[in-house]
Amino acid sequence: QVNLKIDHLSVSVDAGATILEAARKVNVRIPTLCHHEDLCVAGNCRVCVVEQVGLDRLQPACAIPVSEGMEILTNSMKVRNARKQIIELLISEHRAECTTCYKNGKCELQSLSNEYIVGESGFLPLVPLKGYTIDEFSPSIIKDDSKCIRCQRCVRTCDQIQSIGALTVAHKGGEMKISTFFDKPIYEVVCTNCGQCVNRCPTGALTEKTYINEVWNAIDNPDKFVVVQTAPAVRIALGEALDMDPGEIVTGKMVAALRRLGFNAVLDTDWSADLTIIEEGNELLQRLKRVLKDKETDVKIPMTTSCSPGWIKFIEHTFPDFLEHLSTAKSPQQMFGALAKTFYANKIGVDPSNMVSVSVMPCTAKKFEANRPEMRASGYQDVDFVVTTRELAMMVKQAGIDFKSLPDDDYDSIMGESTGAGVIFGATGGVMEAALRTVYEVVTGREIPFDGLNILPVRGMEEVREASLKIENPLPEWDFLDGVEVKTCVAHGLSNAKKVMEKVKNGEADYHFIEIMACPGGCLGGGGQPLPTSPEIRKKRAEAIYREDAGKKIRKSHENPEIIQIYEDFLVEPLGHKSHELLHTTYTP
Ligand code: HC0
């Protein structure tokens, strides 16, 4: 332990802790910009400077470790003047058109400039803005260099969390900028559209591409029937953007709000998550049968999940020889979209050409996924517009809805009923847990031997988790699985996906099934979720997801009555003709 004083308050912290961490321990807030809890220290913006008694030079609190007897002043005149000047200099290079900025009200630089009354600055008119680029080509992300303050949070995110390196630092000194390979649009480089950079950008330099106006236009068009689906991880985070605390479950209020916004049908991606389990679970069993019973040698095992569009883009770019390991099952968003404009449109008597299919997702890559050419199985674009959790919150505010006081509403039927297994898709390990609940029961005829269906080994925030499940006394049809230990692996964040795929590539992995989600924590940490994000916030969201699961009457996908019904009425059987036509796809390098 190291003892020091922060603003005359005594504090003890572990050796190696920074001044910033010590200050937080005694509830002294030091402003930061380039610092982010998920990222390594950069120390390049200098907004967090503090005075160390006895030293002339100011110190960046985020980058300097504590030492015994240190005395720190975080609010001296010297510190206040320095911080103000630093913020003024940052603003002098920032296109500060705050009132028209998409990030207005949510920009960290704007908050600091307000806090330090930067309007008095003499620098503001002195540094003219140079020519700048606004890259709007991606369906998911907009990059506006004129708003960039070069803190490099995005670069560190793309490199450290995702191991992509699509964003990088180019040039030096005053010319330094955040760029891409040959300064190409992000759509043309290895960007996976995950939006993790958007989640960590303190200003409006990186934002999601919004489709709010397109959705309003559809709602206002009397000739259109607008259906909306809501992803699992939206219901446990939307409240954060509407003045509620992290971890509050707002499923019922969200459904009520969507109805108030004017959607014609409010349906659930969790329903198609249950459907995904049936299709993907059966695909896994078929692959295992072909390998273990029929001794086929060209079947790709381990099979990996295929529902995270950032992960799909990553494997296409980074491990193109392993694309056949992906399950052919489309994501729940896209299964929903394909069925909305076929099965559902037919059921309710709406011409699919007049149907507009909207999804609310925690993810910016879902905007890209909806635009992929593979996603037109209905004969139309299966999902027309994707809005993020943040955009839905903006729509709720625009509509003047007092979200907190809304009553709880239920989803419409059909395609609205879901199980606990569908809900947990939103957390890392959730797809694996949902699949195991069903696969084990299909194979053995017995419920999985875990406490109350909670398969704890696949849960948690550990970067890569492994779990195995021994099959004993299966039903006669699955006798080749008797005694087989089904080995699984779960990874979240693409740098962890890379580690797992390197093992697969090197022949060091003996897994049967791998779940990969592109974002830290799974979709609950998606690039479209409310800001800010941190390990603590993601933990609270995960707890909320498992609470929602525990509170569900039905917790296994194959017991969802609306899933049983769609096989009776339309799909006939898992992996059948209709499923292949609408619910499965393959990707080519
Ligand atoms: Fe996810 Fe999904 S769980 S990718 O993380 O599978 O975005 O929440 O909607 O499609 O269901 C995101 C979240 C989804 C899909 C589902 C899957």
Short mmCIF file of C-alpha atoms in Angstrom, two decimals, residues 232-233 270 272-274 276-277 280 307 332 420-432 434-435 515 517 522-524 545 557:
data_model
loop_
_atom_site.label_atom_id
_atom_site.label_comp_id
_atom_site.label_asym_id
_atom_site.label_seq_id
_atom_site.Cartn_x
_atom_site.Cartn_y
_atom_site.Cartn_z
CA PRO A 232 -32.19 -9.00 -26.52
CA ALA A 233 -29.67 -6.46 -25.18
CA ASP A 270 -35.75 -12.89 -28.89
CA SER A 272 -36.07 -15.46 -33.65
CA ALA A 273 -33.18 -16.07 -31.25
CA ASP A 274 -35.19 -19.10 -30.07
CA THR A 276 -31.89 -19.71 -34.30
CA ILE A 277 -31.24 -22.19 -31.50
CA GLU A 280 -28.19 -23.89 -35.31
CA CYS A 307 -25.03 -14.18 -35.37
CA PRO A 332 -31.87 -13.74 -35.37
CA GLY A 420 -35.22 -17.04 -21.26
CA ALA A 421 -32.90 -18.73 -23.74
CA GLY A 422 -33.66 -16.01 -26.30
CA VAL A 423 -32.98 -13.23 -23.80
CA ILE A 424 -29.54 -14.45 -22.78
CA PHE A 425 -28.31 -14.16 -26.38
CA GLY A 426 -27.49 -10.58 -25.40
CA ALA A 427 -24.69 -11.59 -23.01
CA THR A 428 -21.42 -13.29 -23.87
CA GLY A 429 -21.92 -17.04 -23.41
CA GLY A 430 -25.67 -16.70 -23.85
CA VAL A 431 -25.95 -18.31 -27.25
CA MET A 432 -23.86 -21.24 -26.02
CA ALA A 434 -29.22 -21.43 -24.87
CA ALA A 435 -27.92 -23.98 -27.38
CA GLU A 515 -19.45 -18.86 -29.58
CA MET A 517 -19.42 -12.14 -30.15
CA GLY A 522 -21.43 -9.60 -25.99
CA CYS A 523 -24.25 -7.48 -27.44
CA LEU A 524 -24.88 -5.83 -24.09
CA ILE A 545 -30.14 -10.17 -18.62
CA SER A 557 -36.05 -22.35 -26.98
#
